[in-house]
Amino acid sequence: MRELVRPPRLREGDRVRLVAPCSPVPAAQLDAATEVLRGWGLEVGHAPHVRDRHPRLPYLAGEDATRAADLQEAWCDPDVDAVFCVRGGDGAHRTLDLLDFDAMRRAAPKALVGFSDITALHEAFAVELGVATVHGPVVGTKYFVGDAVAQGELRTTLFRPEHRTVLTSPGAHALVPGRARGVTFGGNLSLLNDGLATPHSRLSASGGLLVLEDVGEDVARLDRMLTHLLRTGWMDGVAGVALGTWTDCPPDPGVIADLMRERLEPLGVPVLWGLEFGHCAAQLTVPLGVPAVLDTGSGTLELDVPGLA
């Protein structure tokens, strides 16, 4: 797994675009996020269809073609310095085959920010564009609006990335002890599982430090997805695993931790539990596509270089 090209950091006065490639965003949350980002000194633009809703499928923010077009236009616009996804939910995988990756490769790299369903885009941008991305809050949701800690984590990562190279949480500890080096990648377990063996998804986790989280999946469902990734051989050669939050995943975090230990320990690589990224308050922002060291003894994921250049 190779290190990816890091986009440039943001500076006051930069222009950013808000896009909705997945589920629809509540208008009040979108407006609130816009004001926060403007307070950072950014010029905030909205994609033409960011407020759309699909005419028949209420879980989608507009038609697939318009969601894909908004994302591609934002990425290819030389006047846009970063792209913020306003919500996860559903629908990102439906846009991938509609993107013109040849055109997008000709555009200068810029930060793509989001998580959850945005995992599909993180994977595609890594595979097709070779660009590092940012696993951070979707800004039109409670994971950003009203969450000062999550806002601060994201702002520092984007504007002063050298101050966010050591990622840790108070309860982070070893499920499987050890220390490993690799390139960060991953995100939402459900999305990685759904993307397996599809276009624009990586063929293997080999050489990577896999970060995993999920929400609203019971332990049996998590077991099936993780076992699927293991049985296909996709996990072969993974360097280490950092586990984030498992919000609303019954029956309780202890059982989820037991599952992760039971499934991942045979890989013989370090596994860190309790790094607070994902569907949680005060979430950590995790740069993807950069070389790092996972150390379960210190409970840290330490980047070799800042997430943005």
CSV table of C-alpha atoms in Angstrom, one decimal:
chain,number,residue,atom,x,y,z
A,1,MET,CA,0.0,0.0,0.0
A,2,ARG,CA,1.5,3.3,-1.1
A,3,GLU,CA,1.6,6.7,0.5
A,4,LEU,CA,-0.8,9.0,-1.3
A,5,VAL,CA,-0.3,12.6,-2.5
A,6,ARG,CA,-1.3,15.0,0.3
A,7,PRO,CA,-3.4,18.0,-0.6
A,8,PRO,CA,-2.3,21.4,0.6
A,9,ARG,CA,-3.5,22.7,3.9
A,10,LEU,CA,-6.2,25.4,4.2
A,11,ARG,CA,-5.6,29.1,4.8
A,12,GLU,CA,-7.9,31.9,5.7
A,13,GLY,CA,-9.5,33.2,2.5
A,14,ASP,CA,-9.6,29.8,0.8
A,15,ARG,CA,-12.7,28.8,-1.1
A,16,VAL,CA,-14.5,25.6,-0.1
A,17,ARG,CA,-17.5,23.8,-1.5
A,18,LEU,CA,-20.2,21.9,0.4
A,19,VAL,CA,-21.6,18.9,-1.5
A,20,ALA,CA,-24.2,16.3,-0.7
A,21,PRO,CA,-23.2,13.0,-2.4
A,22,CYS,CA,-25.2,10.8,0.0
A,23,SER,CA,-28.4,11.5,2.0
A,24,PRO,CA,-30.2,14.8,2.3
A,25,VAL,CA,-29.0,17.4,4.8
A,26,PRO,CA,-31.4,19.3,7.1
A,27,ALA,CA,-31.5,22.9,6.0
A,28,ALA,CA,-30.9,24.3,9.4
A,29,GLN,CA,-27.8,22.1,9.9
A,30,LEU,CA,-26.4,23.2,6.5
A,31,ASP,CA,-26.9,26.8,7.4
A,32,ALA,CA,-25.3,26.4,10.7
A,33,ALA,CA,-22.3,24.5,9.2
A,34,THR,CA,-21.8,27.3,6.7
A,35,GLU,CA,-21.6,29.9,9.4
A,36,VAL,CA,-19.0,27.9,11.4
A,37,LEU,CA,-16.8,27.5,8.3
A,38,ARG,CA,-17.2,31.2,7.5
A,39,GLY,CA,-16.1,31.9,11.0
A,40,TRP,CA,-12.8,30.1,10.2
A,41,GLY,CA,-12.2,32.7,7.5
A,42,LEU,CA,-13.2,30.5,4.6
A,43,GLU,CA,-15.3,31.5,1.6
A,44,VAL,CA,-18.0,28.9,1.6
A,45,GLY,CA,-19.9,27.9,-1.6
A,46,HIS,CA,-22.8,25.4,-1.9
A,47,ALA,CA,-23.0,22.9,-4.7
A,48,PRO,CA,-26.0,23.6,-7.0
A,49,HIS,CA,-27.9,20.6,-5.7
A,50,VAL,CA,-26.7,20.4,-2.1
A,51,ARG,CA,-30.3,21.0,-0.8
A,52,ASP,CA,-32.0,18.5,-3.2
A,53,ARG,CA,-34.0,15.5,-2.3
A,54,HIS,CA,-34.6,12.5,-4.6
A,55,PRO,CA,-38.1,12.6,-6.0
A,56,ARG,CA,-38.9,9.0,-5.1
A,57,LEU,CA,-36.2,7.7,-2.7
A,58,PRO,CA,-36.2,9.9,0.4
A,59,TYR,CA,-32.9,8.6,1.7
A,60,LEU,CA,-31.0,10.2,-1.2
A,61,ALA,CA,-30.0,13.8,-1.7
A,62,GLY,CA,-31.2,14.1,-5.2
A,63,GLU,CA,-30.6,12.0,-8.3
A,64,ASP,CA,-27.4,10.0,-8.6
A,65,ALA,CA,-26.3,12.0,-11.7
A,66,THR,CA,-26.7,15.4,-10.0
A,67,ARG,CA,-25.0,14.2,-6.8
A,68,ALA,CA,-22.0,12.9,-8.8
A,69,ALA,CA,-21.9,16.1,-11.0
A,70,ASP,CA,-21.8,18.3,-7.9
A,71,LEU,CA,-18.9,16.3,-6.5
A,72,GLN,CA,-17.0,16.2,-9.7
A,73,GLU,CA,-17.5,19.9,-10.4
A,74,ALA,CA,-16.3,20.9,-7.0
A,75,TRP,CA,-13.2,18.7,-7.3
A,76,CYS,CA,-12.3,20.0,-10.8
A,77,ASP,CA,-12.9,23.7,-10.1
A,78,PRO,CA,-9.5,25.3,-9.7
A,79,ASP,CA,-11.0,28.0,-7.5
A,80,VAL,CA,-12.1,25.4,-4.9
A,81,ASP,CA,-9.5,24.6,-2.2
A,82,ALA,CA,-11.4,21.8,-0.3
A,83,VAL,CA,-14.6,19.8,-0.6
A,84,PHE,CA,-16.7,19.2,2.5
A,85,CYS,CA,-19.4,16.5,2.5
A,86,VAL,CA,-22.5,17.7,4.4
A,87,ARG,CA,-23.9,14.2,5.3
A,88,GLY,CA,-23.2,10.5,5.1
A,89,GLY,CA,-26.2,8.1,5.2
A,90,ASP,CA,-26.6,6.3,1.9
A,91,GLY,CA,-25.8,6.7,-1.8
A,92,ALA,CA,-22.1,7.3,-2.2
A,93,HIS,CA,-21.5,4.0,-3.9
A,94,ARG,CA,-24.3,4.9,-6.4
A,95,THR,CA,-22.3,7.9,-7.6
A,96,LEU,CA,-18.9,6.3,-8.3
A,97,ASP,CA,-19.6,4.9,-11.8
A,98,LEU,CA,-20.9,8.3,-12.8
A,99,LEU,CA,-17.6,10.2,-12.0
A,100,ASP,CA,-15.2,11.0,-14.7
A,101,PHE,CA,-12.0,10.0,-12.9
A,102,ASP,CA,-9.9,10.9,-16.0
A,103,ALA,CA,-11.0,14.5,-15.7
A,104,MET,CA,-10.6,14.4,-11.9
A,105,ARG,CA,-7.0,13.2,-12.2
A,106,ARG,CA,-6.2,16.3,-14.1
A,107,ALA,CA,-7.4,18.5,-11.2
A,108,ALA,CA,-5.0,19.6,-8.5
A,109,PRO,CA,-5.4,17.6,-5.2
A,110,LYS,CA,-7.5,19.2,-2.5
A,111,ALA,CA,-8.9,18.0,0.8
A,112,LEU,CA,-12.0,15.8,0.8
A,113,VAL,CA,-13.7,15.7,4.2
A,114,GLY,CA,-16.3,13.3,5.5
A,115,PHE,CA,-16.9,9.9,7.1
A,116,SER,CA,-19.4,7.1,7.3
A,117,ASP,CA,-20.9,6.6,3.8
A,118,ILE,CA,-18.1,8.9,2.6
A,119,THR,CA,-15.9,5.8,3.1
A,120,ALA,CA,-16.8,4.8,-0.5
A,121,LEU,CA,-15.4,8.1,-1.7
A,122,HIS,CA,-12.2,7.8,0.4
A,123,GLU,CA,-11.6,4.4,-1.2
A,124,ALA,CA,-12.3,5.6,-4.7
A,125,PHE,CA,-10.2,8.7,-4.4
A,126,ALA,CA,-7.3,6.7,-3.0
A,127,VAL,CA,-7.5,4.0,-5.8
A,128,GLU,CA,-8.4,6.2,-8.8
A,129,LEU,CA,-6.7,9.6,-7.9
A,130,GLY,CA,-4.0,8.6,-5.5
A,131,VAL,CA,-4.9,11.4,-3.2
A,132,ALA,CA,-5.0,11.4,0.6
A,133,THR,CA,-8.3,12.3,2.2
A,134,VAL,CA,-9.7,13.4,5.6
A,135,HIS,CA,-11.8,11.1,7.7
A,136,GLY,CA,-13.6,13.8,9.7
A,137,PRO,CA,-17.1,15.1,10.5
A,138,VAL,CA,-19.8,15.5,7.9
A,139,VAL,CA,-20.4,19.1,8.5
A,140,GLY,CA,-24.2,19.3,8.1
A,141,THR,CA,-24.8,17.0,11.1
A,142,LYS,CA,-24.6,16.9,14.9
A,143,TYR,CA,-21.1,15.4,14.5
A,144,PHE,CA,-20.0,18.9,13.6
A,145,VAL,CA,-22.7,21.5,14.3
A,146,GLY,CA,-22.7,22.2,18.0
A,147,ASP,CA,-19.7,20.0,18.7
A,148,ALA,CA,-16.8,22.4,19.5
A,149,VAL,CA,-14.3,19.6,20.1
A,150,ALA,CA,-14.9,17.9,16.8
A,151,GLN,CA,-14.8,21.3,15.1
A,152,GLY,CA,-11.5,22.1,16.7
A,153,GLU,CA,-10.0,18.7,15.7
A,154,LEU,CA,-11.0,19.2,12.1
A,155,ARG,CA,-9.9,22.9,12.0
A,156,THR,CA,-6.5,22.1,13.4
A,157,THR,CA,-6.0,19.2,10.9
A,158,LEU,CA,-6.9,21.4,8.0
A,159,PHE,CA,-5.1,24.6,8.9
A,160,ARG,CA,-2.2,23.4,11.2
A,161,PRO,CA,-1.8,19.7,10.4
A,162,GLU,CA,1.6,19.5,12.0
A,163,HIS,CA,-0.2,19.9,15.4
A,164,ARG,CA,-2.3,16.8,14.8
A,165,THR,CA,0.1,14.0,14.1
A,166,VAL,CA,-0.4,12.0,17.3
A,167,LEU,CA,-3.9,10.7,17.6
A,168,THR,CA,-5.1,9.1,20.8
A,169,SER,CA,-8.0,8.9,23.2
A,170,PRO,CA,-8.1,8.5,27.0
A,171,GLY,CA,-9.4,4.9,26.9
A,172,ALA,CA,-7.4,3.7,24.0
A,173,HIS,CA,-5.7,0.4,24.8
A,174,ALA,CA,-4.5,-2.9,23.2
A,175,LEU,CA,-6.8,-5.6,22.2
A,176,VAL,CA,-3.8,-7.3,20.6
A,177,PRO,CA,-0.5,-5.8,21.7
A,178,GLY,CA,2.2,-4.6,19.3
A,179,ARG,CA,3.6,-1.9,17.2
A,180,ALA,CA,3.3,-1.6,13.4
A,181,ARG,CA,4.0,0.8,10.5
A,182,GLY,CA,1.8,1.3,7.5
A,183,VAL,CA,-0.4,3.7,5.5
A,184,THR,CA,-3.7,4.7,7.0
A,185,PHE,CA,-6.9,3.8,5.2
A,186,GLY,CA,-10.4,2.5,5.9
A,187,GLY,CA,-13.4,4.0,7.7
A,188,ASN,CA,-16.8,2.4,8.0
A,189,LEU,CA,-16.9,-1.4,8.1
A,190,SER,CA,-20.2,-1.7,6.3
A,191,LEU,CA,-19.0,0.5,3.4
A,192,LEU,CA,-15.7,-1.4,3.1
A,193,ASN,CA,-17.6,-4.7,3.1
A,194,ASP,CA,-20.2,-3.4,0.5
A,195,GLY,CA,-17.4,-2.2,-1.8
A,196,LEU,CA,-15.5,-5.5,-1.8
A,197,ALA,CA,-14.7,-6.7,-5.4
A,198,THR,CA,-16.3,-3.6,-7.0
A,199,PRO,CA,-14.7,-1.1,-9.3
A,200,HIS,CA,-12.9,1.8,-7.6
A,201,SER,CA,-12.2,-0.2,-4.4
A,202,ARG,CA,-8.8,-1.5,-3.3
A,203,LEU,CA,-8.0,-5.2,-3.8
A,204,SER,CA,-6.2,-5.7,-0.5
A,205,ALA,CA,-5.5,-4.3,2.9
A,206,SER,CA,-1.9,-5.5,2.6
A,207,GLY,CA,0.6,-3.0,4.1
A,208,GLY,CA,-2.1,-0.7,5.5
A,209,LEU,CA,-3.1,0.5,9.0
A,210,LEU,CA,-6.8,-0.2,8.8
A,211,VAL,CA,-9.1,2.2,10.8
A,212,LEU,CA,-12.6,0.8,11.4
A,213,GLU,CA,-15.8,2.0,13.0
A,214,ASP,CA,-19.6,1.5,12.5
A,215,VAL,CA,-23.0,2.5,13.8
A,216,GLY,CA,-26.3,0.8,14.4
A,217,GLU,CA,-25.1,-2.8,13.6
A,218,ASP,CA,-25.5,-5.6,16.1
A,219,VAL,CA,-22.7,-7.9,17.0
A,220,ALA,CA,-23.9,-10.7,14.6
A,221,ARG,CA,-24.0,-8.4,11.6
A,222,LEU,CA,-20.5,-7.0,12.5
A,223,ASP,CA,-19.3,-10.6,12.7
A,224,ARG,CA,-20.7,-11.5,9.3
A,225,MET,CA,-19.1,-8.4,7.6
A,226,LEU,CA,-15.7,-8.8,9.3
A,227,THR,CA,-15.7,-12.6,8.6
A,228,HIS,CA,-16.5,-11.8,4.9
A,229,LEU,CA,-13.4,-9.5,4.7
A,230,LEU,CA,-11.3,-12.2,6.3
A,231,ARG,CA,-12.5,-15.1,4.2
A,232,THR,CA,-12.0,-13.3,0.9
A,233,GLY,CA,-8.3,-12.8,1.8
A,234,TRP,CA,-8.8,-9.0,1.7
A,235,MET,CA,-7.3,-8.6,5.2
A,236,ASP,CA,-4.2,-10.7,4.4
A,237,GLY,CA,-1.1,-8.7,5.0
A,238,VAL,CA,-2.7,-5.8,6.9
A,239,ALA,CA,-0.1,-4.2,9.2
A,240,GLY,CA,-2.4,-3.3,12.1
A,241,VAL,CA,-6.0,-2.2,13.0
A,242,ALA,CA,-7.2,0.8,14.9
A,243,LEU,CA,-10.8,0.4,16.1
A,244,GLY,CA,-12.9,3.5,16.6
A,245,THR,CA,-16.4,3.8,18.1
A,246,TRP,CA,-19.3,1.3,17.7
A,247,THR,CA,-22.2,3.6,18.6
A,248,ASP,CA,-25.6,1.9,19.0
A,249,CYS,CA,-24.1,-1.5,18.2
A,250,PRO,CA,-25.8,-4.0,20.6
A,251,PRO,CA,-25.5,-5.7,22.9
A,252,ASP,CA,-22.7,-3.6,24.4
A,253,PRO,CA,-19.1,-2.4,23.8
A,254,GLY,CA,-17.6,-5.3,25.8
A,255,VAL,CA,-19.2,-7.9,23.5
A,256,ILE,CA,-18.1,-5.9,20.4
A,257,ALA,CA,-14.5,-5.8,21.8
A,258,ASP,CA,-14.6,-9.6,22.4
A,259,LEU,CA,-15.7,-10.1,18.8
A,260,MET,CA,-13.0,-7.9,17.4
A,261,ARG,CA,-10.3,-9.7,19.5
A,262,GLU,CA,-11.6,-13.1,18.5
A,263,ARG,CA,-11.7,-12.3,14.8
A,264,LEU,CA,-8.6,-10.2,14.5
A,265,GLU,CA,-6.1,-11.8,16.9
A,266,PRO,CA,-5.3,-14.7,14.4
A,267,LEU,CA,-3.9,-12.1,12.0
A,268,GLY,CA,-0.9,-11.6,14.3
A,269,VAL,CA,-0.9,-7.8,14.0
A,270,PRO,CA,-1.5,-5.1,16.6
A,271,VAL,CA,-5.1,-4.1,17.3
A,272,LEU,CA,-5.9,-0.9,19.1
A,273,TRP,CA,-9.3,-0.4,20.8
A,274,GLY,CA,-11.0,2.8,21.8
A,275,LEU,CA,-9.6,5.5,19.4
A,276,GLU,CA,-12.5,7.9,19.4
A,277,PHE,CA,-13.2,8.4,15.7
A,278,GLY,CA,-16.5,7.7,14.0
A,279,HIS,CA,-20.1,8.2,15.1
A,280,CYS,CA,-19.4,9.9,18.4
A,281,ALA,CA,-19.3,13.3,20.0
A,282,ALA,CA,-15.9,15.0,20.0
A,283,GLN,CA,-14.6,12.7,17.2
A,284,LEU,CA,-11.0,12.6,16.2
A,285,THR,CA,-10.1,13.6,12.6
A,286,VAL,CA,-8.0,10.9,10.9
A,287,PRO,CA,-6.0,11.6,7.8
A,288,LEU,CA,-6.1,8.7,5.3
A,289,GLY,CA,-3.4,7.8,2.9
A,290,VAL,CA,-0.4,8.8,5.0
A,291,PRO,CA,2.4,6.7,6.6
A,292,ALA,CA,2.0,6.2,10.3
A,293,VAL,CA,2.9,4.0,13.3
A,294,LEU,CA,0.3,2.2,15.4
A,295,ASP,CA,1.5,1.6,19.0
A,296,THR,CA,-1.0,-0.2,21.3
A,297,GLY,CA,1.3,0.3,24.3
A,298,SER,CA,1.0,4.1,24.1
A,299,GLY,CA,-2.5,3.9,22.7
A,300,THR,CA,-1.5,6.0,19.7
A,301,LEU,CA,-1.7,6.3,16.0
A,302,GLU,CA,1.2,8.6,15.1
A,303,LEU,CA,1.5,10.0,11.6
A,304,ASP,CA,5.0,10.2,10.0
A,305,VAL,CA,4.0,13.4,8.2
A,306,PRO,CA,1.1,15.8,8.7
A,307,GLY,CA,-2.1,14.8,7.0
A,308,LEU,CA,-2.0,17.8,4.6
A,309,ALA,CA,1.1,19.4,3.1
